[in-house]
Tab-separated table of C-alpha atoms in Angstrom:
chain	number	residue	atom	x	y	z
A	7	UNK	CA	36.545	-43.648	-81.830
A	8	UNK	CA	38.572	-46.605	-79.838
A	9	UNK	CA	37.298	-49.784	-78.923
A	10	UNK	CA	35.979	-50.694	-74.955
A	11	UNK	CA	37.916	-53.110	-74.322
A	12	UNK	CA	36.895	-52.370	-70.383
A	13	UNK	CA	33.582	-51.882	-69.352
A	14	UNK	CA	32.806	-48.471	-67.900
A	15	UNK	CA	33.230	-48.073	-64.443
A	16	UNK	CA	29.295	-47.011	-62.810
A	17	UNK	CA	29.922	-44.360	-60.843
A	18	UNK	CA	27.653	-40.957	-60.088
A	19	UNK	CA	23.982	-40.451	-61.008
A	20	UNK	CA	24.491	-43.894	-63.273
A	21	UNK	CA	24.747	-45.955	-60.124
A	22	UNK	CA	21.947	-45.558	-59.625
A	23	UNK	CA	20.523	-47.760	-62.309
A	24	UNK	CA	20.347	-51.443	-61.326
A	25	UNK	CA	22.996	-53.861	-62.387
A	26	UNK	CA	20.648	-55.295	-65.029
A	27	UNK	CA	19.752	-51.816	-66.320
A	28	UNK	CA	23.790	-51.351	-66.187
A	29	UNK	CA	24.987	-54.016	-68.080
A	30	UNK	CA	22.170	-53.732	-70.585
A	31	UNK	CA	23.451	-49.743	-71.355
A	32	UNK	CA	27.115	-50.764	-71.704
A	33	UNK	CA	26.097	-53.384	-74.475
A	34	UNK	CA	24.477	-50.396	-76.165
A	35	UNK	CA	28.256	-48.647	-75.799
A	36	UNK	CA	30.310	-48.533	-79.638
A	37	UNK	CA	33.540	-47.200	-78.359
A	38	UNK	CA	35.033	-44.177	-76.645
A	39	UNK	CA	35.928	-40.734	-78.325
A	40	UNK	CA	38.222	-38.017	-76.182
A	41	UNK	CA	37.838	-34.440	-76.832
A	42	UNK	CA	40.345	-31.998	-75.393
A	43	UNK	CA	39.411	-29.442	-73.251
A	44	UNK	CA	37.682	-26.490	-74.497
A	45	UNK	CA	36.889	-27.980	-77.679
A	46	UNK	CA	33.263	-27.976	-79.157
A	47	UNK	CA	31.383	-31.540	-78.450
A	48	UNK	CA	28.060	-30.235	-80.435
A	49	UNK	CA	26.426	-27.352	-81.476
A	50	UNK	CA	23.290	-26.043	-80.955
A	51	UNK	CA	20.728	-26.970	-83.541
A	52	UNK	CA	23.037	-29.758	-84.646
A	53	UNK	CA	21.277	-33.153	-85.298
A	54	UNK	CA	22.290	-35.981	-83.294
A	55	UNK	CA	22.194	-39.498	-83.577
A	56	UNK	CA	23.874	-40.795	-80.409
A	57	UNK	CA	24.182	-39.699	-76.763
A	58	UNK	CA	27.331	-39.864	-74.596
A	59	UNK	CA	28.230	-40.961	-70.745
A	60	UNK	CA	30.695	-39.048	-69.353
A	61	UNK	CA	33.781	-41.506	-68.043
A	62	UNK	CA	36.504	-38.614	-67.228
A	63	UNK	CA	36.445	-34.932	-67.085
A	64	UNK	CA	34.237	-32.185	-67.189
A	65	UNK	CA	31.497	-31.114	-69.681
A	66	UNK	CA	29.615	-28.080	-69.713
A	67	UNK	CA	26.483	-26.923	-71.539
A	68	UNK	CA	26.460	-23.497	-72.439
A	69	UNK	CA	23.621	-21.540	-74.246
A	70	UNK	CA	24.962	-19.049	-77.108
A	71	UNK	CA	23.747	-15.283	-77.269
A	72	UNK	CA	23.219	-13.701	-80.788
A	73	UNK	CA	26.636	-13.431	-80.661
A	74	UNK	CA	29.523	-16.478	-80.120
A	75	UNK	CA	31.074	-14.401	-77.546
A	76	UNK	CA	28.219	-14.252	-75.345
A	77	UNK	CA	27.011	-17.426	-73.677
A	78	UNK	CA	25.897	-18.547	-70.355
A	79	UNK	CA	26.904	-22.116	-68.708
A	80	UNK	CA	23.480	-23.602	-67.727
A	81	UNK	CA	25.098	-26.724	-66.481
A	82	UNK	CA	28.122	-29.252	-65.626
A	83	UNK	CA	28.257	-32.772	-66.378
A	84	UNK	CA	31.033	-34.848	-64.146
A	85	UNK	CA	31.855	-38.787	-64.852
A	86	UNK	CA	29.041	-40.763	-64.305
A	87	UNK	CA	26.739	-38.164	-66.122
A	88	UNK	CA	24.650	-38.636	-69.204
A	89	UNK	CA	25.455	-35.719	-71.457
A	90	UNK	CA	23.034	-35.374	-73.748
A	91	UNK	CA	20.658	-38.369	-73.535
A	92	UNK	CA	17.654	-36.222	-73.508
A	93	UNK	CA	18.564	-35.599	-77.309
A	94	UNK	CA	17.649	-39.277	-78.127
A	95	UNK	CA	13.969	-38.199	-78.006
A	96	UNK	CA	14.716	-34.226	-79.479
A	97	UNK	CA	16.803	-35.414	-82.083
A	98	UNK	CA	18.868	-32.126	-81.761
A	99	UNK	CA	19.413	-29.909	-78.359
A	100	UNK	CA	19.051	-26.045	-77.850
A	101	UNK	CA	22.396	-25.482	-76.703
A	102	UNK	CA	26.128	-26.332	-76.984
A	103	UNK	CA	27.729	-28.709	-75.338
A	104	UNK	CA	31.551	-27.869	-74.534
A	105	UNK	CA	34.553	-29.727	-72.901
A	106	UNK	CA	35.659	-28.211	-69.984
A	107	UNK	CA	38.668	-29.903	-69.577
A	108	UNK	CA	40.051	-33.472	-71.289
A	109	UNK	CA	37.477	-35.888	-71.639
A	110	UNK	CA	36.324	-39.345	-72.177
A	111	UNK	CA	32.680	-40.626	-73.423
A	112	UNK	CA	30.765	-43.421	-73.990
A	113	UNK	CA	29.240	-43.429	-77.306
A	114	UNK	CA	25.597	-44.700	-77.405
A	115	UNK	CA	23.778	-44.992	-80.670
A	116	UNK	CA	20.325	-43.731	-80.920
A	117	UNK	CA	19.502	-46.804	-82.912
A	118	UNK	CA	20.641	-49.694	-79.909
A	119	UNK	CA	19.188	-47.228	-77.544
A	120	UNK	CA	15.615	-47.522	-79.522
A	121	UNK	CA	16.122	-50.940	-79.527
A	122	UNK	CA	17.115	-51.317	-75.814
A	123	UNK	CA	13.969	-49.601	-74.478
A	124	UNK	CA	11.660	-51.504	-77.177
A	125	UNK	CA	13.652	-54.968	-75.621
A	126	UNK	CA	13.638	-53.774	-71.988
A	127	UNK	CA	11.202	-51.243	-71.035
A	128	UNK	CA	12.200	-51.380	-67.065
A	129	UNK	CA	15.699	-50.196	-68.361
A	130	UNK	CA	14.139	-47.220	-70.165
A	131	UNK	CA	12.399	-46.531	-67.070
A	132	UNK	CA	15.273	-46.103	-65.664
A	133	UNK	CA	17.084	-43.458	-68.175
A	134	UNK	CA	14.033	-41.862	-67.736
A	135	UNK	CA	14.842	-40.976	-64.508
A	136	UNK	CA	18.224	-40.036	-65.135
A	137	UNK	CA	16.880	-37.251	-67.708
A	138	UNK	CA	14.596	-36.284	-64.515
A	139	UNK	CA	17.690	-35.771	-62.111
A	140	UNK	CA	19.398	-33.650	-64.746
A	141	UNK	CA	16.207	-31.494	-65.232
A	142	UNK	CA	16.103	-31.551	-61.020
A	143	UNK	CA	19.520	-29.980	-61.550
A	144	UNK	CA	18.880	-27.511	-64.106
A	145	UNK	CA	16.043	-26.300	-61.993
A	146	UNK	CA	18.351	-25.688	-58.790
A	147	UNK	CA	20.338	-23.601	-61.036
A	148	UNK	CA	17.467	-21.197	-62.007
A	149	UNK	CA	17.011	-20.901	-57.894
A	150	UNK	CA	20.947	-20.333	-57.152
A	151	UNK	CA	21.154	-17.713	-59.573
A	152	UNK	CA	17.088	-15.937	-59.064
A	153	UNK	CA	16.919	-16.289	-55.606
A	154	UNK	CA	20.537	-16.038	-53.522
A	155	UNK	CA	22.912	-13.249	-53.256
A	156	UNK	CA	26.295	-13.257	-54.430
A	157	UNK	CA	28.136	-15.430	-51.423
A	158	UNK	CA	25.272	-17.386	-51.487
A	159	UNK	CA	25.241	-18.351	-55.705
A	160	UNK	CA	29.539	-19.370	-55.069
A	161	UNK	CA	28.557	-21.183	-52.073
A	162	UNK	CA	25.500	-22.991	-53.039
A	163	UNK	CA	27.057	-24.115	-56.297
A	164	UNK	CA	30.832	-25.246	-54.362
A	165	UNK	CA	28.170	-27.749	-52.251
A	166	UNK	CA	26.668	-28.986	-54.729
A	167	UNK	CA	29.971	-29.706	-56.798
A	168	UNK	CA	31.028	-31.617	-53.528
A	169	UNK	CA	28.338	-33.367	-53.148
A	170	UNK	CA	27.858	-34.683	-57.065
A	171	UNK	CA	31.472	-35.644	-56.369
A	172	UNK	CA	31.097	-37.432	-53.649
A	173	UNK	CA	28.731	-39.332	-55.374
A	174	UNK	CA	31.121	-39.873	-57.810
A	175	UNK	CA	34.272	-41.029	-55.525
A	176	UNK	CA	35.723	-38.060	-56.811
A	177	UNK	CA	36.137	-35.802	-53.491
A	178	UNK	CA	36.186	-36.659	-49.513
A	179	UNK	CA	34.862	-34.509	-46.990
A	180	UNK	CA	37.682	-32.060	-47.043
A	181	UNK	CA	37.347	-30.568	-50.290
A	182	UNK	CA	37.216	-31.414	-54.202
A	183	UNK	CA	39.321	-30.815	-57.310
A	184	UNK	CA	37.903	-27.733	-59.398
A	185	UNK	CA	39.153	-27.978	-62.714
A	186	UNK	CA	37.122	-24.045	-64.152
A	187	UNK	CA	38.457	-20.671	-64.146
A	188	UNK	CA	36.915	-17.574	-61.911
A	189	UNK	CA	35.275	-17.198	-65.473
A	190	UNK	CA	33.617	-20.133	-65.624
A	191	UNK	CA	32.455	-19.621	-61.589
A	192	UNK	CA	31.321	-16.342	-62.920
A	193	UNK	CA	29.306	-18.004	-65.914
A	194	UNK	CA	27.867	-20.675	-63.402
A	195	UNK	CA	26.325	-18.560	-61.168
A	196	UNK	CA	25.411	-15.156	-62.628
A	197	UNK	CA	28.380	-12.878	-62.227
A	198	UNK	CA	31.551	-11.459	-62.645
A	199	UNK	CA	35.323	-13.317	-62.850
A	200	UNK	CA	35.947	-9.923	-60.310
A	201	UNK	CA	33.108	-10.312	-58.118
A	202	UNK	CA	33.348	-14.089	-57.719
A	203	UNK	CA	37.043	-13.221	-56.387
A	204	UNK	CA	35.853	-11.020	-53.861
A	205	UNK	CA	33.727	-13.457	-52.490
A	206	UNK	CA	35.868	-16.493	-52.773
A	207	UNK	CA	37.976	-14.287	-50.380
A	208	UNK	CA	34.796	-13.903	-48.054
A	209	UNK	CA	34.639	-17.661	-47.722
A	210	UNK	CA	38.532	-17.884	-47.522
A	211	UNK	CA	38.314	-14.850	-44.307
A	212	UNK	CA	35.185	-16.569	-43.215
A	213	UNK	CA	37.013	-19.819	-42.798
A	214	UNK	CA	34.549	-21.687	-45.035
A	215	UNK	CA	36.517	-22.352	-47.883
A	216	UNK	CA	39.780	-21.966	-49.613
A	217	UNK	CA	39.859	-22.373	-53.488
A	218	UNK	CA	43.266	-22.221	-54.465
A	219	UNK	CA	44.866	-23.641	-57.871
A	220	UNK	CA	42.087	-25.585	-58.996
A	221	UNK	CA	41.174	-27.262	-55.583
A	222	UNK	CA	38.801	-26.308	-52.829
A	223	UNK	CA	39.309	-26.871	-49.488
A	224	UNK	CA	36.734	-27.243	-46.710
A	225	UNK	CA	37.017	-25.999	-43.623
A	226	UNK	CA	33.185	-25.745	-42.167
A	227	UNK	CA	31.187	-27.324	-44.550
A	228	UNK	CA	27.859	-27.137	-42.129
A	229	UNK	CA	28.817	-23.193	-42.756
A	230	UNK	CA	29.284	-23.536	-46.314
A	231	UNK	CA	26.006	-24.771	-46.444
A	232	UNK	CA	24.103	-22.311	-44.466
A	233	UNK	CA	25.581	-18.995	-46.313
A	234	UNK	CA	24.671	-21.487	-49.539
A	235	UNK	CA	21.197	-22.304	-48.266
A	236	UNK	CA	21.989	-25.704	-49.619
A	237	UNK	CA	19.875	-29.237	-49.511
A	238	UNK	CA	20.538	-31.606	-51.416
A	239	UNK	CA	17.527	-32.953	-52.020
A	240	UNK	CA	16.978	-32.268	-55.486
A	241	UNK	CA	19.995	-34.752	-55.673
A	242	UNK	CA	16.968	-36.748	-54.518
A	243	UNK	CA	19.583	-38.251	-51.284
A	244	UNK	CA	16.645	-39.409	-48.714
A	245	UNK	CA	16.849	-37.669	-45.259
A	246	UNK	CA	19.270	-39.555	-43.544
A	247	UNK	CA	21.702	-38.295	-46.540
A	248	UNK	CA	21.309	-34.645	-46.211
A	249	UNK	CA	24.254	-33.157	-44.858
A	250	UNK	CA	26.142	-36.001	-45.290
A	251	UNK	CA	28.572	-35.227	-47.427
């Protein structure tokens, strides 16, 4: 673990926590540990006494089968993300949490975080909703992969990516960098590395979307939306952000 010697830039879902709330979480912060990608953050079942903020990279959470070589990817973390803070409460979590590519965290003891929300209960408050957007987004993924059809699940889930970029300053309106394999697509929304191919080349011939070398290009994104049946309201963006993006 390295020093900060720079405070973390807020960025994502953590902007939304007041500047008090802000500065009171990155005096909580002990250092910064990198993990490179693919490599095992923390195992299911493991205990945990800390909780990490994702500064760069991708994380993703991935329940285990009865075997190692069966899992499914229940979520992705980008920079501005909480990882794990709900296991400050649990003590432990029910899944494994994996880097997807390079990454850099934020180390927060369980111990200053105790103390934090005993000193400041406003600011715990506040993580408190954080934990409450990443259950909002856990729930969306249950929808995309119960309720939509195969164009629909790559869809919905490319719109959301864009739009939890944007968030994060890390896309514009004409596409994102997407740093997972057709395997990981696959994982994320219920299905194949072959049948997420055929219908990336749907969106490509339907002039949605191009996703080409680990970038996606727009094209329509009101289309993208509508095969996606995608709001972004569980993002909880007010009406006059809907669509936005």
């Amino acid at each position: 673990m390295t020093p900060i010697t720079t405070p973390p830039t807020r960025r994502g879902m953590s902007a939304r926590l007041s500047d008090t709330d802000w500065e009171a979480v990155v005096a909580c912060c002990t250092g910064i540990e990198t993990w490179s990608a693919r490599s095992l953050i923390s195992r299911k079942g493991d205990p945990l006494d800390r909780s990490l903020l994702l500064l760069d990279g991708w994380v993703g959470r991935h329940v285990p089968g009865p075997h190692r070589d069966l899992r499914e990817l229940v979520a992705l973390e980008i920079p501005g993300d909480f990882v794990d803070l709900h296991s400050f409460p649990l003590g432990t979590l029910d899944h494994d949490v994996t880097a997807m590519t390079d990454v850099r965290m934020a180390v927060l003891p369980h111990d200053k975080l105790r103390a934090l929300m005993q000193d400041r209960p406003e600011t715990a408050l506040a993580l408190w909703g954080q934990t409450q957007l990443d259950a909002a987004i856990h729930r969306y993924w249950s929808f995309r992969v119960g309720a939509l059809r195969a164009s629909g699940r790559v869809a919905n889930f490319l719109c959301e990516m864009h739009s939890r970029l944007m968030l994060a300053d890390l896309a514009d309106p004409t596409g994102f960098d997407l740093p997972l394999t057709q395997a990981d697509l696959g994982e994320a929304c219920g299905m194949s590395a072959v049948h997420v191919n055929r219908v990336m080349r749907e969106l490509r011939e339907g002039a949605s979307c191009t996703v080409r070398d680990g970038r996606v290009q727009i094209h329509d994104y009101d289309r993208l939306c509508r095969i996606g049946q995608f709001e972004p309201y569980f993002l909880t963006f007010g009406p006059d952000q809907a669509g936005s993006a």
